[in-house]
Amino acid sequence: MTQPDTDAPIDLEAVEAERARIREAHLRPAGERPASSARGLHHTALISSDVERTVRFYQDLLEFPLTELIDNRDYPGSSHFFFDIGHGNLLAFFDFPGLDVGPYAEVLGGLHHCAISVDPAHWDRLVGKLEAAGVEHVVHSGVSVYFRDPDGARIELIADPLGEMYGERVL
């Protein structure tokens, strides 16, 4: 990720002070947190400009099986399709034929990246497949690989278990 294009330097001490204030006001120790009202992430829906290309990328390259391909009830001629990303969670897509949605853009309220946990052995194999397929990617901390899908969405495969981030519990 690049830094914002601005002439004003970011006051990192002020940023960290604000994080500390928010943590103090809102972050409860693990044993004091109430149970979540959610059961899990049913699906996250992204946009695809080409259904078959997206299927080849996610199913053939990343090994996330396609589980369903149906009509999108909200937009005639559009498809809604789903990939299994483990533990009952799905990564979904819509295509919008005839609607110029433009190129992918990171905007406020939009997607920054989607992080998907994979077993370390799968992670190593998938990084090798990204390399072999010529997909630009960046490895961080030996457990995260970032890359963009065919439509530009940023994806992270992380070898840390669910509920952990770089060896630290976040759940």
Coordinates of N, CA and C in Angstrom, one line a residue:
M1 N 0.8 -1.2 0.0 CA 0.0 0.0 0.0 C 0.9 1.2 0.0
T2 N 0.5 2.2 -0.8 CA 1.3 3.4 -0.9 C 0.7 4.5 0.1
Q3 N 1.6 5.4 0.5 CA 1.2 6.4 1.4 C 0.4 7.5 0.6
P4 N -0.5 8.2 1.3 CA -1.3 9.2 0.6 C -0.4 10.2 0.0
D5 N -0.8 10.8 -1.1 CA -0.1 11.8 -1.8 C -0.4 13.2 -1.2
T6 N 0.3 13.6 -0.3 CA 0.1 14.9 0.4 C 1.4 15.5 0.8
D7 N 1.3 16.8 0.9 CA 2.5 17.6 1.3 C 2.7 17.6 2.9
A8 N 1.5 17.4 3.6 CA 1.6 17.4 5.0 C 2.1 16.0 5.6
P9 N 3.1 16.0 6.4 CA 3.5 14.8 7.0 C 2.5 14.2 8.0
I10 N 2.4 12.9 8.1 CA 1.5 12.3 9.0 C 2.1 12.3 10.4
D11 N 1.4 12.8 11.4 CA 1.8 12.8 12.8 C 1.6 11.4 13.4
L12 N 2.6 10.5 13.2 CA 2.5 9.2 13.7 C 2.2 9.0 15.2
E13 N 2.8 9.9 16.0 CA 2.6 9.9 17.4 C 1.1 10.2 17.7
A14 N 0.5 11.1 17.0 CA -0.9 11.5 17.2 C -1.8 10.3 16.8
V15 N -1.4 9.7 15.7 CA -2.2 8.5 15.2 C -2.2 7.4 16.2
E16 N -1.0 7.1 16.8 CA -0.9 6.0 17.8 C -1.6 6.5 19.1
A17 N -1.6 7.7 19.5 CA -2.3 8.2 20.6 C -3.8 8.0 20.4
E18 N -4.3 8.3 19.2 CA -5.7 8.1 19.0 C -6.1 6.6 19.0
R19 N -5.2 5.7 18.5 CA -5.4 4.2 18.6 C -5.5 3.8 20.1
A20 N -4.6 4.3 20.8 CA -4.5 4.0 22.3 C -5.8 4.5 23.0
R21 N -6.3 5.7 22.6 CA -7.6 6.2 23.2 C -8.7 5.3 22.8
I22 N -8.8 4.9 21.6 CA -9.9 4.0 21.1 C -9.8 2.6 21.8
R23 N -8.6 2.1 21.9 CA -8.4 0.8 22.6 C -8.9 0.9 24.0
E24 N -8.5 1.9 24.7 CA -8.9 2.1 26.1 C -10.4 2.3 26.3
A25 N -11.0 2.9 25.4 CA -12.5 3.2 25.5 C -13.3 2.0 25.0
H26 N -12.8 1.1 24.1 CA -13.7 0.1 23.5 C -13.2 -1.3 23.5
L27 N -11.9 -1.5 23.7 CA -11.4 -2.9 23.6 C -11.4 -3.6 24.9
R28 N -12.2 -4.6 25.1 CA -12.3 -5.3 26.3 C -11.4 -6.6 26.3
P29 N -10.8 -7.0 27.4 CA -10.0 -8.2 27.4 C -10.9 -9.4 27.0
A30 N -10.2 -10.4 26.4 CA -10.9 -11.5 25.8 C -12.0 -12.1 26.7
G31 N -11.6 -12.3 28.0 CA -12.6 -12.9 28.9 C -13.8 -12.1 29.3
E32 N -13.7 -10.8 29.0 CA -14.8 -9.8 29.3 C -15.7 -9.5 28.1
R33 N -15.3 -9.9 26.9 CA -16.1 -9.6 25.7 C -17.4 -10.4 25.7
P34 N -18.5 -9.8 25.3 CA -19.7 -10.6 25.1 C -19.6 -11.5 23.9
A35 N -20.4 -12.5 23.8 CA -20.4 -13.4 22.6 C -20.9 -12.5 21.4
S36 N -20.4 -12.8 20.3 CA -20.9 -12.1 19.1 C -22.3 -12.6 18.7
S37 N -23.1 -11.7 18.2 CA -24.4 -12.0 17.7 C -24.3 -12.7 16.3
A38 N -23.2 -12.7 15.7 CA -23.0 -13.3 14.3 C -22.6 -14.7 14.5
R39 N -22.9 -15.5 13.4 CA -22.5 -16.9 13.3 C -21.2 -17.1 12.5
G40 N -20.9 -16.1 11.7 CA -19.8 -16.2 10.8 C -20.1 -15.4 9.5
L41 N -19.1 -15.3 8.6 CA -19.3 -14.6 7.4 C -19.9 -15.5 6.3
H42 N -21.2 -15.2 6.0 CA -21.9 -16.1 5.0 C -21.2 -16.0 3.7
H43 N -21.1 -14.7 3.2 CA -20.3 -14.5 1.9 C -20.0 -13.0 1.8
T44 N -18.9 -12.7 1.1 CA -18.5 -11.4 0.7 C -18.7 -11.4 -0.8
A45 N -19.3 -10.4 -1.3 CA -19.6 -10.3 -2.8 C -18.7 -9.2 -3.4
L46 N -18.0 -9.7 -4.4 CA -17.2 -8.8 -5.2 C -17.8 -8.7 -6.6
I47 N -17.2 -7.9 -7.5 CA -17.7 -7.7 -8.8 C -16.7 -8.3 -9.8
S48 N -17.3 -9.0 -10.8 CA -16.5 -9.7 -11.8 C -16.9 -9.1 -13.2
S49 N -15.9 -8.8 -14.0 CA -16.2 -8.4 -15.4 C -16.3 -9.5 -16.4
D50 N -15.8 -10.7 -15.9 CA -15.9 -11.9 -16.8 C -16.0 -13.1 -15.9
V51 N -17.2 -13.7 -16.0 CA -17.5 -14.9 -15.1 C -16.5 -16.0 -15.3
E52 N -16.3 -16.4 -16.5 CA -15.4 -17.6 -16.7 C -14.0 -17.3 -16.3
R53 N -13.5 -16.1 -16.6 CA -12.1 -15.8 -16.2 C -12.0 -15.8 -14.6
T54 N -13.0 -15.3 -14.0 CA -13.0 -15.3 -12.5 C -13.1 -16.7 -12.0
V55 N -13.9 -17.6 -12.6 CA -13.9 -19.0 -12.2 C -12.6 -19.6 -12.4
R56 N -11.9 -19.4 -13.5 CA -10.6 -20.0 -13.7 C -9.6 -19.5 -12.7
F57 N -9.6 -18.3 -12.3 CA -8.7 -17.7 -11.4 C -8.9 -18.3 -10.0
Y58 N -10.2 -18.2 -9.5 CA -10.4 -18.7 -8.1 C -10.5 -20.2 -7.9
Q59 N -11.1 -20.9 -8.9 CA -11.2 -22.3 -8.8 C -9.9 -23.0 -9.2
D60 N -9.4 -22.7 -10.4 CA -8.3 -23.4 -11.0 C -6.9 -23.0 -10.4
L61 N -6.7 -21.7 -10.2 CA -5.5 -21.2 -9.6 C -5.4 -21.3 -8.1
L62 N -6.5 -20.7 -7.5 CA -6.4 -20.7 -6.0 C -7.1 -21.9 -5.3
E63 N -7.7 -22.7 -6.1 CA -8.3 -24.0 -5.6 C -9.4 -23.8 -4.6
F64 N -10.3 -22.8 -4.9 CA -11.5 -22.5 -4.2 C -12.6 -23.0 -5.1
P65 N -13.3 -24.2 -4.7 CA -14.3 -24.8 -5.6 C -15.5 -23.8 -5.8
L66 N -15.9 -23.8 -7.1 CA -17.2 -23.1 -7.4 C -18.3 -23.9 -6.9
T67 N -19.2 -23.3 -6.1 CA -20.3 -24.1 -5.5 C -21.6 -23.8 -6.1
E68 N -21.8 -22.6 -6.7 CA -23.1 -22.3 -7.3 C -22.9 -21.2 -8.3
L69 N -23.8 -21.2 -9.4 CA -23.8 -20.1 -10.4 C -25.3 -19.9 -10.7
I70 N -25.8 -18.8 -10.2 CA -27.3 -18.5 -10.4 C -27.5 -17.2 -11.0
D71 N -28.8 -16.9 -11.3 CA -29.2 -15.6 -11.7 C -29.2 -14.6 -10.6
N72 N -28.7 -13.4 -10.8 CA -28.8 -12.3 -9.8 C -30.2 -11.7 -9.9
R73 N -31.0 -11.9 -8.9 CA -32.4 -11.5 -8.9 C -32.5 -10.0 -8.9
D74 N -31.4 -9.2 -8.6 CA -31.5 -7.8 -8.6 C -31.1 -7.1 -9.9
Y75 N -30.6 -7.8 -10.8 CA -30.2 -7.2 -12.1 C -30.3 -8.2 -13.2
P76 N -31.3 -8.0 -14.1 CA -31.5 -9.0 -15.2 C -30.3 -9.2 -16.0
G77 N -30.0 -10.5 -16.3 CA -28.8 -10.9 -17.1 C -27.6 -11.0 -16.3
S78 N -27.6 -10.7 -15.0 CA -26.4 -10.7 -14.2 C -26.3 -12.1 -13.5
S79 N -25.1 -12.6 -13.2 CA -24.9 -13.8 -12.5 C -24.4 -13.5 -11.1
H80 N -24.8 -14.5 -10.2 CA -24.3 -14.5 -8.8 C -23.6 -15.8 -8.6
F81 N -22.4 -15.9 -8.3 CA -21.7 -17.2 -8.2 C -20.8 -17.2 -6.9
F82 N -20.5 -18.4 -6.4 CA -19.9 -18.6 -5.1 C -18.8 -19.5 -5.1
F83 N -17.8 -19.3 -4.3 CA -16.6 -20.2 -4.1 C -16.5 -20.5 -2.7
D84 N -16.2 -21.8 -2.4 CA -16.0 -22.3 -1.0 C -14.6 -21.9 -0.6
I85 N -14.5 -21.1 0.5 CA -13.3 -20.7 1.1 C -13.1 -21.3 2.5
G86 N -13.8 -22.4 2.7 CA -13.6 -23.1 3.9 C -14.5 -22.7 5.1
H87 N -14.7 -23.6 6.0 CA -15.4 -23.4 7.3 C -16.8 -22.8 7.0
G88 N -17.5 -23.2 5.9 CA -18.8 -22.7 5.6 C -18.9 -21.3 5.1
N89 N -17.7 -20.7 4.8 CA -17.7 -19.3 4.3 C -17.5 -19.3 2.8
L90 N -18.1 -18.3 2.2 CA -18.1 -18.2 0.7 C -17.6 -16.9 0.2
L91 N -16.9 -16.9 -0.9 CA -16.5 -15.7 -1.6 C -17.4 -15.7 -2.8
A92 N -18.2 -14.6 -3.0 CA -19.2 -14.5 -4.0 C -18.9 -13.4 -5.0
F93 N -19.5 -13.5 -6.2 CA -19.3 -12.4 -7.2 C -20.6 -12.2 -7.9
F94 N -20.7 -11.0 -8.4 CA -21.7 -10.6 -9.4 C -21.0 -10.1 -10.6
D95 N -21.6 -10.4 -11.8 CA -21.2 -9.7 -13.0 C -22.4 -8.8 -13.4
F96 N -22.1 -7.7 -14.1 CA -23.2 -6.8 -14.5 C -23.0 -6.5 -16.0
P97 N -23.4 -7.4 -16.9 CA -23.2 -7.2 -18.3 C -24.0 -6.0 -18.8
G98 N -23.4 -5.2 -19.6 CA -24.0 -4.0 -20.1 C -24.0 -2.8 -19.2
L99 N -23.5 -3.0 -18.0 CA -23.4 -1.9 -17.1 C -21.9 -1.5 -16.9
D100 N -21.5 -0.3 -17.3 CA -20.1 0.0 -17.2 C -19.8 0.4 -15.8
V101 N -19.3 -0.5 -15.0 CA -19.0 -0.3 -13.6 C -17.6 0.3 -13.5
G102 N -16.8 0.4 -14.5 CA -15.5 1.0 -14.5 C -14.5 0.0 -13.8
P103 N -13.2 0.5 -13.8 CA -12.2 -0.4 -13.2 C -12.2 -0.4 -11.7
Y104 N -11.6 -1.4 -11.0 CA -11.5 -1.5 -9.6 C -10.9 -0.2 -9.0
A105 N -11.5 0.2 -7.9 CA -10.9 1.4 -7.2 C -11.1 1.2 -5.7
E106 N -10.0 1.6 -5.0 CA -10.2 1.6 -3.5 C -10.7 2.9 -3.1
V107 N -11.9 2.9 -2.5 CA -12.6 4.1 -2.1 C -13.2 3.9 -0.7
L108 N -13.4 5.0 0.0 CA -14.0 4.9 1.3 C -15.3 4.1 1.2
G109 N -15.4 3.2 2.1 CA -16.6 2.3 2.1 C -16.4 1.1 1.2
G110 N -15.4 1.1 0.4 CA -15.1 0.0 -0.5 C -14.2 -1.1 0.1
L111 N -13.8 -2.0 -0.7 CA -12.9 -3.1 -0.3 C -11.5 -2.7 -0.3
H112 N -10.8 -2.9 0.7 CA -9.3 -2.7 0.7 C -8.7 -4.0 0.3
H113 N -8.9 -5.1 1.0 CA -8.5 -6.4 0.6 C -9.3 -7.5 1.4
C114 N -9.3 -8.6 0.8 CA -10.0 -9.8 1.4 C -8.9 -10.8 1.8
A115 N -8.8 -11.1 3.1 CA -7.8 -12.0 3.7 C -8.4 -13.3 3.9
I116 N -7.8 -14.3 3.3 CA -8.3 -15.7 3.4 C -7.3 -16.6 4.0
S117 N -7.6 -17.3 5.1 CA -6.7 -18.1 5.8 C -6.6 -19.5 5.0
V118 N -5.3 -19.9 4.8 CA -5.1 -21.2 4.2 C -4.0 -21.9 5.0
D119 N -4.1 -23.2 5.0 CA -3.1 -24.1 5.7 C -1.7 -23.7 5.2
P120 N -0.7 -23.7 6.0 CA 0.7 -23.4 5.5 C 1.2 -24.2 4.3
A121 N 0.9 -25.5 4.3 CA 1.3 -26.3 3.1 C 0.6 -25.8 1.8
H122 N -0.7 -25.5 2.0 CA -1.4 -25.0 0.8 C -0.9 -23.6 0.4
W123 N -0.6 -22.8 1.4 CA 0.0 -21.4 1.2 C 1.2 -21.5 0.3
D124 N 2.2 -22.4 0.7 CA 3.4 -22.5 -0.1 C 3.1 -22.9 -1.5
R125 N 2.2 -23.9 -1.7 CA 1.8 -24.3 -3.0 C 1.1 -23.2 -3.8
L126 N 0.2 -22.5 -3.2 CA -0.5 -21.4 -3.9 C 0.4 -20.3 -4.3
V127 N 1.4 -19.9 -3.4 CA 2.4 -18.9 -3.8 C 3.1 -19.4 -5.0
G128 N 3.5 -20.6 -5.1 CA 4.2 -21.2 -6.2 C 3.3 -21.1 -7.5
K129 N 2.0 -21.4 -7.3 CA 1.1 -21.3 -8.5 C 1.0 -19.9 -9.0
L130 N 0.9 -18.9 -8.0 CA 0.9 -17.5 -8.4 C 2.1 -17.1 -9.2
E131 N 3.3 -17.6 -8.7 CA 4.5 -17.3 -9.5 C 4.5 -17.9 -10.8
A132 N 4.1 -19.2 -10.9 CA 4.1 -19.9 -12.2 C 3.1 -19.3 -13.2
A133 N 2.0 -18.7 -12.7 CA 1.0 -18.1 -13.6 C 1.4 -16.6 -13.9
G134 N 2.5 -16.1 -13.3 CA 2.9 -14.8 -13.6 C 2.0 -13.7 -12.9
V135 N 1.4 -14.1 -11.8 CA 0.6 -13.1 -11.1 C 1.5 -12.3 -10.2
E136 N 1.5 -11.0 -10.3 CA 2.3 -10.2 -9.5 C 1.8 -10.3 -8.0
H137 N 2.8 -10.5 -7.1 CA 2.4 -10.7 -5.7 C 3.6 -10.2 -4.8
V138 N 3.2 -10.0 -3.6 CA 4.2 -9.6 -2.6 C 4.0 -10.4 -1.3
V139 N 5.1 -11.0 -0.8 CA 5.0 -11.8 0.4 C 5.5 -11.0 1.5
H140 N 4.7 -11.0 2.6 CA 5.0 -10.3 3.8 C 5.1 -11.2 5.0
S141 N 6.1 -11.1 5.8 CA 6.3 -11.8 7.1 C 6.3 -13.3 6.9
G142 N 6.5 -13.8 5.7 CA 6.6 -15.3 5.5 C 5.3 -16.0 5.6
V143 N 4.2 -15.3 5.9 CA 2.9 -16.0 6.1 C 1.7 -15.3 5.3
S144 N 2.0 -14.1 4.7 CA 1.0 -13.4 3.9 C 1.5 -13.2 2.5
V145 N 0.6 -13.4 1.5 CA 0.9 -13.0 0.2 C -0.3 -12.2 -0.3
Y146 N 0.1 -11.0 -0.9 CA -0.9 -10.1 -1.4 C -0.8 -10.1 -3.0
F147 N -1.9 -10.0 -3.6 CA -2.0 -10.0 -5.1 C -3.4 -9.4 -5.5
R148 N -3.5 -9.2 -6.8 CA -4.8 -8.7 -7.3 C -5.4 -9.8 -8.1
D149 N -6.8 -9.8 -8.0 CA -7.5 -10.8 -8.9 C -7.6 -10.2 -10.3
P150 N -8.2 -10.9 -11.3 CA -8.2 -10.4 -12.6 C -8.9 -9.0 -12.8
D151 N -9.8 -8.6 -11.8 CA -10.5 -7.3 -11.9 C -9.8 -6.3 -11.0
G152 N -8.7 -6.6 -10.3 CA -8.0 -5.7 -9.5 C -8.3 -5.7 -8.1
A153 N -9.2 -6.5 -7.6 CA -9.4 -6.6 -6.1 C -8.2 -7.2 -5.5
R154 N -7.8 -6.6 -4.3 CA -6.6 -7.0 -3.6 C -7.1 -8.2 -2.7
I155 N -6.3 -9.3 -2.8 CA -6.6 -10.5 -2.1 C -5.3 -10.9 -1.3
E156 N -5.5 -11.3 -0.1 CA -4.4 -11.8 0.8 C -4.7 -13.3 1.1
L157 N -3.7 -14.1 0.9 CA -3.7 -15.5 1.5 C -2.8 -15.4 2.7
I158 N -3.3 -15.8 3.8 CA -2.5 -15.8 5.1 C -2.5 -17.2 5.7
A159 N -1.3 -17.6 6.0 CA -1.0 -18.9 6.6 C -1.3 -19.0 8.1
D160 N -1.6 -17.9 8.7 CA -2.0 -17.9 10.1 C -3.3 -18.6 10.3
P161 N -3.6 -19.2 11.4 CA -4.9 -19.8 11.6 C -5.9 -18.7 11.8
L162 N -7.2 -19.1 11.6 CA -8.3 -18.1 11.9 C -8.2 -17.6 13.3
G163 N -8.4 -16.4 13.5 CA -8.3 -15.8 14.8 C -6.9 -15.3 15.2
E164 N -5.9 -15.5 14.3 CA -4.6 -15.0 14.6 C -4.1 -14.1 13.5
M165 N -3.2 -13.2 13.9 CA -2.6 -12.3 13.0 C -1.1 -12.2 13.3
Y166 N -0.3 -12.8 12.4 CA 1.2 -12.9 12.6 C 1.6 -13.4 14.0
G167 N 0.9 -14.5 14.4 CA 1.2 -15.2 15.6 C 0.5 -14.7 16.8
E168 N -0.2 -13.6 16.7 CA -0.9 -13.0 17.9 C -2.4 -13.3 17.8
R169 N -3.0 -13.7 18.9 CA -4.5 -13.9 18.9 C -5.2 -12.5 18.7
V170 N -6.1 -12.4 17.8 CA -6.9 -11.2 17.5 C -8.4 -11.5 17.8
L171 N -8.7 -12.7 18.2 CA -10.1 -13.1 18.5 C -10.2 -13.4 19.9

